[in-house]
mmCIF file of C-alpha atoms and ligand atoms in Angstrom:
data_model
loop_
_atom_site.group_PDB
_atom_site.id
_atom_site.type_symbol
_atom_site.label_atom_id
_atom_site.label_comp_id
_atom_site.label_asym_id
_atom_site.label_seq_id
_atom_site.Cartn_x
_atom_site.Cartn_y
_atom_site.Cartn_z
ATOM 1 C CA MET A 239 29.845 -21.054 -6.308
ATOM 2 C CA ASN A 240 31.624 -18.420 -8.382
ATOM 3 C CA VAL A 241 29.021 -15.713 -8.985
ATOM 4 C CA ALA A 242 31.259 -13.288 -10.890
ATOM 5 C CA ALA A 243 30.296 -12.784 -14.539
ATOM 6 C CA GLN A 244 32.101 -15.285 -16.812
ATOM 7 C CA PRO A 245 33.320 -14.521 -20.343
ATOM 8 C CA GLY A 246 30.903 -15.469 -23.128
ATOM 9 C CA THR A 247 28.032 -16.079 -20.688
ATOM 10 C CA VAL A 248 24.635 -14.372 -20.491
ATOM 11 C CA TYR A 249 22.875 -13.846 -17.146
ATOM 12 C CA LEU A 250 19.088 -13.391 -17.311
ATOM 13 C CA ALA A 251 18.673 -11.732 -13.956
ATOM 14 C CA GLY A 252 16.055 -10.035 -11.804
ATOM 15 C CA ALA A 253 16.734 -6.694 -10.133
ATOM 16 C CA GLY A 254 13.677 -6.802 -7.852
ATOM 17 C CA PRO A 255 10.998 -4.107 -7.810
ATOM 18 C CA GLY A 256 13.165 -1.002 -7.285
ATOM 19 C CA ASP A 257 14.741 -0.780 -3.840
ATOM 20 C CA PRO A 258 18.431 -1.754 -4.189
ATOM 21 C CA ASN A 259 18.228 -3.453 -0.774
ATOM 22 C CA LEU A 260 16.132 -6.128 -2.471
ATOM 23 C CA LEU A 261 18.867 -7.110 -4.931
ATOM 24 C CA THR A 262 20.398 -10.525 -4.446
ATOM 25 C CA LEU A 263 24.117 -10.718 -3.702
ATOM 26 C CA TRP A 264 24.496 -12.601 -6.990
ATOM 27 C CA VAL A 265 23.052 -9.711 -9.030
ATOM 28 C CA LEU A 266 25.197 -7.231 -7.108
ATOM 29 C CA ARG A 267 28.274 -9.289 -7.979
ATOM 30 C CA LEU A 268 27.203 -9.385 -11.654
ATOM 31 C CA LEU A 269 26.790 -5.584 -11.669
ATOM 32 C CA GLU A 270 30.340 -5.378 -10.357
ATOM 33 C CA THR A 271 31.807 -7.720 -12.987
ATOM 34 C CA ALA A 272 29.753 -7.926 -16.232
ATOM 35 C CA ASP A 273 31.165 -6.383 -19.424
ATOM 36 C CA LEU A 274 27.792 -5.449 -20.919
ATOM 37 C CA ILE A 275 24.568 -4.613 -19.041
ATOM 38 C CA LEU A 276 21.223 -4.611 -20.883
ATOM 39 C CA PRO A 277 18.616 -3.256 -18.428
ATOM 40 C CA ASP A 278 14.855 -2.926 -18.892
ATOM 41 C CA ASP A 279 13.413 0.511 -18.246
ATOM 42 C CA LEU A 280 11.990 -0.409 -14.814
ATOM 43 C CA VAL A 281 15.493 -1.092 -13.479
ATOM 44 C CA SER A 282 16.246 2.044 -11.462
ATOM 45 C CA ALA A 283 19.178 4.420 -11.936
ATOM 46 C CA GLU A 284 20.069 3.727 -8.296
ATOM 47 C CA ILE A 285 20.567 0.047 -9.098
ATOM 48 C CA LEU A 286 22.512 0.772 -12.296
ATOM 49 C CA SER A 287 24.804 3.088 -10.319
ATOM 50 C CA LEU A 288 26.124 -0.085 -8.626
ATOM 51 C CA ALA A 289 27.668 -1.216 -11.947
ATOM 52 C CA HIS A 290 31.452 -0.985 -12.201
ATOM 53 C CA ALA A 291 32.885 1.966 -14.125
ATOM 54 C CA GLY A 292 34.124 -0.217 -17.003
ATOM 55 C CA ALA A 293 30.734 -1.741 -17.787
ATOM 56 C CA GLU A 294 28.953 -0.767 -20.987
ATOM 57 C CA VAL A 295 25.272 -0.101 -20.239
ATOM 58 C CA ILE A 296 22.746 -0.163 -23.090
ATOM 59 C CA PRO A 297 19.150 0.421 -21.882
ATOM 60 C CA VAL A 298 16.786 -1.840 -23.795
ATOM 61 C CA GLY A 299 13.495 -0.805 -22.180
ATOM 62 C CA LYS A 300 10.671 -0.785 -24.643
ATOM 63 C CA ARG A 301 8.828 2.212 -23.275
ATOM 64 C CA CYS A 302 11.428 4.794 -22.296
ATOM 65 C CA GLY A 303 10.320 7.234 -24.981
ATOM 66 C CA GLN A 304 13.275 6.295 -27.218
ATOM 67 C CA PRO A 305 12.746 4.753 -30.640
ATOM 68 C CA ARG A 306 11.428 1.317 -29.709
ATOM 69 C CA ILE A 307 13.953 -1.464 -29.601
ATOM 70 C CA THR A 308 12.481 -4.753 -30.743
ATOM 71 C CA GLN A 309 12.801 -8.061 -28.952
ATOM 72 C CA ALA A 310 14.768 -9.379 -31.956
ATOM 73 C CA GLU A 311 17.241 -6.483 -31.619
ATOM 74 C CA ILE A 312 17.724 -7.304 -27.934
ATOM 75 C CA HIS A 313 18.527 -10.897 -28.910
ATOM 76 C CA VAL A 314 21.120 -9.718 -31.445
ATOM 77 C CA LEU A 315 22.830 -7.452 -28.876
ATOM 78 C CA MET A 316 22.904 -10.234 -26.307
ATOM 79 C CA LEU A 317 24.082 -13.013 -28.645
ATOM 80 C CA GLU A 318 26.718 -10.994 -30.509
ATOM 81 C CA ALA A 319 28.316 -9.777 -27.273
ATOM 82 C CA ALA A 320 28.451 -13.293 -25.824
ATOM 83 C CA GLN A 321 29.820 -14.742 -29.088
ATOM 84 C CA ALA A 322 32.585 -12.115 -28.912
ATOM 85 C CA GLY A 323 33.508 -13.469 -25.471
ATOM 86 C CA ARG A 324 31.919 -10.730 -23.352
ATOM 87 C CA SER A 325 29.890 -11.385 -20.215
ATOM 88 C CA VAL A 326 26.334 -10.038 -20.490
ATOM 89 C CA LEU A 327 23.964 -9.084 -17.672
ATOM 90 C CA ARG A 328 20.432 -8.985 -19.088
ATOM 91 C CA LEU A 329 18.723 -7.238 -16.199
ATOM 92 C CA LYS A 330 14.963 -7.261 -15.795
ATOM 93 C CA SER A 331 12.733 -5.848 -13.068
ATOM 94 C CA GLY A 332 11.380 -8.180 -10.408
ATOM 95 C CA ASP A 333 12.013 -11.825 -11.266
ATOM 96 C CA PRO A 334 13.178 -12.575 -14.816
ATOM 97 C CA LEU A 335 10.773 -15.491 -15.240
ATOM 98 C CA ILE A 336 7.597 -13.551 -14.384
ATOM 99 C CA PHE A 337 6.076 -11.562 -17.287
ATOM 100 C CA GLY A 338 9.534 -10.770 -18.620
ATOM 101 C CA ARG A 339 9.628 -12.459 -22.056
ATOM 102 C CA ALA A 340 12.296 -14.735 -20.656
ATOM 103 C CA GLY A 341 10.991 -17.660 -22.701
ATOM 104 C CA GLU A 342 11.909 -15.919 -25.948
ATOM 105 C CA GLU A 343 15.378 -14.974 -24.698
ATOM 106 C CA ILE A 344 16.048 -18.482 -23.388
ATOM 107 C CA ALA A 345 15.032 -19.913 -26.788
ATOM 108 C CA ALA A 346 17.399 -17.505 -28.571
ATOM 109 C CA LEU A 347 20.267 -18.414 -26.219
ATOM 110 C CA ARG A 348 19.631 -22.148 -26.585
ATOM 111 C CA GLY A 349 19.365 -21.770 -30.363
ATOM 112 C CA ALA A 350 22.754 -20.037 -30.505
ATOM 113 C CA LYS A 351 24.281 -22.461 -27.963
ATOM 114 C CA ILE A 352 25.330 -19.601 -25.672
ATOM 115 C CA PRO A 353 25.980 -20.567 -22.033
ATOM 116 C CA PHE A 354 23.522 -18.784 -19.747
ATOM 117 C CA GLU A 355 22.271 -18.666 -16.176
ATOM 118 C CA ILE A 356 18.958 -17.545 -14.683
ATOM 119 C CA VAL A 357 19.370 -15.356 -11.597
ATOM 120 C CA PRO A 358 16.124 -15.013 -9.627
ATOM 121 C CA GLY A 359 14.856 -11.714 -8.267
ATOM 122 C CA ILE A 360 12.066 -10.659 -5.932
ATOM 123 C CA THR A 361 8.926 -10.384 -8.001
ATOM 124 C CA THR A 362 6.743 -7.307 -7.468
ATOM 125 C CA ALA A 363 3.850 -9.293 -5.995
ATOM 126 C CA PHE A 364 5.999 -10.465 -3.086
ATOM 127 C CA ALA A 365 7.652 -7.088 -2.499
ATOM 128 C CA ALA A 366 4.290 -5.292 -2.661
ATOM 129 C CA ALA A 367 2.739 -7.664 -0.116
ATOM 130 C CA ALA A 368 5.705 -7.056 2.178
ATOM 131 C CA ARG A 369 5.305 -3.272 1.860
ATOM 132 C CA LEU A 370 1.565 -3.597 2.592
ATOM 133 C CA LYS A 371 2.244 -5.944 5.512
ATOM 134 C CA THR A 372 -0.399 -8.339 4.208
ATOM 135 C CA PRO A 373 -0.234 -12.059 3.534
ATOM 136 C CA LEU A 374 -0.992 -13.299 0.020
ATOM 137 C CA THR A 375 -2.340 -16.604 1.314
ATOM 138 C CA ASP A 376 -4.345 -17.195 4.457
ATOM 139 C CA ARG A 377 -5.610 -20.364 6.102
ATOM 140 C CA SER A 378 -9.166 -19.019 6.244
ATOM 141 C CA ALA A 379 -9.316 -16.731 3.190
ATOM 142 C CA ALA A 380 -6.962 -17.737 0.384
ATOM 143 C CA SER A 381 -5.545 -21.140 -0.454
ATOM 144 C CA LYS A 382 -4.498 -20.136 -3.979
ATOM 145 C CA LEU A 383 -2.379 -17.368 -5.457
ATOM 146 C CA ILE A 384 -2.822 -16.330 -9.088
ATOM 147 C CA LEU A 385 -0.307 -14.099 -10.852
ATOM 148 C CA ALA A 386 -2.003 -12.665 -13.929
ATOM 149 C CA THR A 387 -1.599 -9.873 -16.440
ATOM 150 C CA ALA A 388 -4.157 -7.714 -18.212
ATOM 151 C CA HIS A 389 -1.688 -7.147 -21.032
ATOM 152 C CA HIS A 390 -1.324 -9.395 -24.062
ATOM 153 C CA ALA A 391 1.302 -9.800 -26.774
ATOM 154 C CA ALA A 392 -0.880 -7.918 -29.243
ATOM 155 C CA GLU A 393 -1.146 -4.683 -27.269
ATOM 156 C CA LYS A 394 -4.567 -3.821 -28.653
ATOM 157 C CA LEU A 395 -5.943 -6.798 -26.747
ATOM 158 C CA GLU A 396 -5.506 -5.068 -23.391
ATOM 159 C CA LEU A 397 -8.340 -6.053 -21.034
ATOM 160 C CA THR A 398 -9.317 -9.077 -23.085
ATOM 161 C CA PRO A 399 -8.298 -11.790 -20.614
ATOM 162 C CA LYS A 400 -11.184 -14.093 -19.974
ATOM 163 C CA TRP A 401 -11.509 -13.973 -16.214
ATOM 164 C CA ALA A 402 -14.746 -15.948 -15.990
ATOM 165 C CA GLY A 403 -14.232 -19.364 -14.474
ATOM 166 C CA ALA A 404 -10.563 -18.705 -13.894
ATOM 167 C CA LEU A 405 -10.902 -17.234 -10.434
ATOM 168 C CA PRO A 406 -11.784 -19.478 -7.519
ATOM 169 C CA LYS A 407 -13.338 -17.625 -4.566
ATOM 170 C CA ASP A 408 -10.522 -18.663 -2.235
ATOM 171 C CA ALA A 409 -7.796 -17.122 -4.386
ATOM 172 C CA THR A 410 -5.684 -13.996 -4.153
ATOM 173 C CA LEU A 411 -5.310 -12.440 -7.577
ATOM 174 C CA VAL A 412 -2.296 -10.267 -8.389
ATOM 175 C CA ILE A 413 -2.515 -8.378 -11.673
ATOM 176 C CA TYR A 414 0.669 -7.163 -13.338
ATOM 177 C CA MET A 415 0.495 -4.608 -16.193
ATOM 178 C CA PRO A 416 -3.123 -3.755 -15.390
ATOM 179 C CA GLY A 417 -3.329 -0.918 -17.947
ATOM 180 C CA ARG A 418 -5.068 2.318 -16.864
ATOM 181 C CA ARG A 419 -8.730 1.336 -17.266
ATOM 182 C CA PHE A 420 -9.094 0.114 -13.698
ATOM 183 C CA ARG A 421 -12.878 0.603 -13.539
ATOM 184 C CA VAL A 422 -13.416 -1.528 -16.655
ATOM 185 C CA LEU A 423 -11.093 -4.167 -15.272
ATOM 186 C CA ALA A 424 -12.954 -4.169 -11.925
ATOM 187 C CA GLU A 425 -16.308 -4.518 -13.675
ATOM 188 C CA ASP A 426 -14.980 -7.427 -15.750
ATOM 189 C CA LEU A 427 -13.832 -9.144 -12.568
ATOM 190 C CA ILE A 428 -17.145 -8.508 -10.789
ATOM 191 C CA SER A 429 -19.113 -9.872 -13.741
ATOM 192 C CA SER A 430 -16.896 -12.967 -13.676
ATOM 193 C CA GLY A 431 -18.185 -13.665 -10.172
ATOM 194 C CA ILE A 432 -15.829 -11.892 -7.764
ATOM 195 C CA ALA A 433 -17.737 -10.001 -5.056
ATOM 196 C CA GLY A 434 -17.660 -6.204 -5.341
ATOM 197 C CA GLU A 435 -16.708 -5.963 -1.656
ATOM 198 C CA THR A 436 -13.483 -7.931 -2.200
ATOM 199 C CA PRO A 437 -10.467 -5.925 -0.957
ATOM 200 C CA CYS A 438 -8.388 -4.425 -3.759
ATOM 201 C CA VAL A 439 -5.111 -2.544 -3.363
ATOM 202 C CA ALA A 440 -3.288 -0.688 -6.144
ATOM 203 C CA ILE A 441 0.349 -0.087 -5.333
ATOM 204 C CA SER A 442 2.343 2.201 -7.602
ATOM 205 C CA LYS A 443 6.167 2.330 -7.748
ATOM 206 C CA ALA A 444 6.359 -0.205 -4.930
ATOM 207 C CA THR A 445 9.500 -0.067 -2.754
ATOM 208 C CA THR A 446 10.668 3.253 -4.256
ATOM 209 C CA LEU A 447 10.609 6.702 -2.610
ATOM 210 C CA ASP A 448 7.562 7.553 -4.776
ATOM 211 C CA GLU A 449 5.502 4.551 -3.677
ATOM 212 C CA HIS A 450 1.741 5.205 -3.637
ATOM 213 C CA VAL A 451 -0.834 2.901 -2.046
ATOM 214 C CA TYR A 452 -4.580 3.010 -2.726
ATOM 215 C CA SER A 453 -6.619 0.568 -0.683
ATOM 216 C CA THR A 454 -10.272 0.067 -1.627
ATOM 217 C CA THR A 455 -12.705 -2.608 -2.811
ATOM 218 C CA LEU A 456 -13.308 -3.831 -6.345
ATOM 219 C CA ALA A 457 -16.681 -2.059 -6.484
ATOM 220 C CA ARG A 458 -15.146 1.284 -5.455
ATOM 221 C CA LEU A 459 -11.915 1.111 -7.477
ATOM 222 C CA ASP A 460 -11.553 4.571 -9.012
ATOM 223 C CA ASP A 461 -9.272 5.227 -12.008
ATOM 224 C CA GLY A 462 -8.260 8.664 -10.717
ATOM 225 C CA ALA A 463 -7.093 7.444 -7.317
ATOM 226 C CA VAL A 464 -4.464 5.016 -8.620
ATOM 227 C CA GLY A 465 -0.873 6.284 -8.685
ATOM 228 C CA PRO A 466 1.326 6.428 -11.800
ATOM 229 C CA ALA A 467 2.823 3.386 -13.575
ATOM 230 C CA PRO A 468 4.181 0.923 -12.776
ATOM 231 C CA VAL A 469 1.184 -0.356 -10.844
ATOM 232 C CA ILE A 470 0.256 -3.766 -9.521
ATOM 233 C CA LEU A 471 -3.178 -4.780 -8.193
ATOM 234 C CA LEU A 472 -3.700 -7.164 -5.284
ATOM 235 C CA ILE A 473 -7.241 -8.501 -4.981
ATOM 236 C CA GLY A 474 -8.701 -10.973 -2.506
ATOM 237 C CA ASN A 475 -9.991 -11.553 0.985
ATOM 238 C CA ALA A 476 -6.525 -12.297 2.343
ATOM 239 C CA ILE A 477 -5.424 -8.750 1.449
ATOM 240 C CA GLN A 478 -5.752 -6.782 4.659
ATOM 241 C CA VAL A 479 -4.586 -3.188 4.369
ATOM 242 C CA PRO A 480 -6.095 -0.612 6.747
HETATM 243 C C1 LIG B 671 6.976 -6.466 -17.693
HETATM 244 S S1 LIG B 671 6.286 -6.696 -16.101
HETATM 245 C C2 LIG B 671 7.703 -7.228 -15.245
HETATM 246 C C3 LIG B 671 7.407 -7.930 -13.952
HETATM 247 C C4 LIG B 671 8.662 -8.345 -13.216
HETATM 248 N N1 LIG B 671 9.404 -9.335 -13.952
HETATM 249 C C5 LIG B 671 8.382 -8.866 -11.810
HETATM 250 O O1 LIG B 671 8.651 -10.038 -11.510
HETATM 251 O O2 LIG B 671 7.914 -8.072 -10.979
HETATM 252 C C6 LIG B 671 6.110 -5.035 -15.569
HETATM 253 C C7 LIG B 671 4.980 -4.882 -14.566
HETATM 254 O O3 LIG B 671 5.432 -5.264 -13.273
HETATM 255 C C8 LIG B 671 4.802 -4.456 -12.310
HETATM 256 N N2 LIG B 671 5.835 -3.705 -11.587
HETATM 257 C C9 LIG B 671 7.166 -3.768 -11.778
HETATM 258 N N3 LIG B 671 7.808 -3.004 -10.865
HETATM 259 C C10 LIG B 671 6.843 -2.437 -10.095
HETATM 260 C C11 LIG B 671 6.855 -1.576 -8.970
HETATM 261 N N4 LIG B 671 7.999 -1.138 -8.439
HETATM 262 N N5 LIG B 671 5.659 -1.193 -8.431
HETATM 263 C C12 LIG B 671 4.495 -1.650 -8.942
HETATM 264 N N6 LIG B 671 4.422 -2.477 -9.998
HETATM 265 C C13 LIG B 671 5.580 -2.872 -10.560
HETATM 266 C C14 LIG B 671 3.839 -3.526 -13.051
HETATM 267 O O4 LIG B 671 2.572 -4.156 -13.102
HETATM 268 C C15 LIG B 671 4.492 -3.464 -14.404
HETATM 269 O O5 LIG B 671 3.556 -3.083 -15.398
#
């Protein structure tokens, strides 16, 4: 399989959670060959430094303090470059198909009849579990794994997910984009029926040099003890972190 970037093609790719050692060889090859790279803000400078000198890099993160780029503007950048015959690496953190608005980008690419490939990456849940040396499933504690977010398309709806009834007792719950109101989130989960004593780990900047781990229970989860964004929460009886 030729994994070098091809003219006029868009690659929706995952860069993993931060550590460049967790890149796939395919993404590395695309960094070495793509004409245009459009990275999200969680893609680290260390990973972008692997791009070849001739690549044009336009950061399209929506929260890097710059004037906000809209999703529609990202589509225009991506489609126009491909229509002009350039190869485009649209690089997202983790896996591109997990909480990455990939559906909208795929629809735009299909609509414009642009050839594209999806290049998987290691999603944060899997990398975080590896860093914590904990399983996500367990024969006696967790037969289900739920990847969820506390963040909705309309940002004001943060913390509005309806957890009640959605969480079987034998599930591990991983929450992406948990917001910063961890106590409120924990209370919502407890009132939906999850036991307060359920293990809960908040891992911040997983796999980077600034990684911060806070291991507690849902009932004791304290806003002030959680490290800075990005943060992911792992909750469930299979989560065993001393
Ligand atoms: C827009 S989502 C992207 C998820 C990504 N596609 C994935 O598969 O991991 C961003 C969220 O992923 C989580 N995240 C991404 N990188 C992380 C990291 N290195 N450490 C902790 N959480 C991270 C955080 O919950 C963050 O708010």
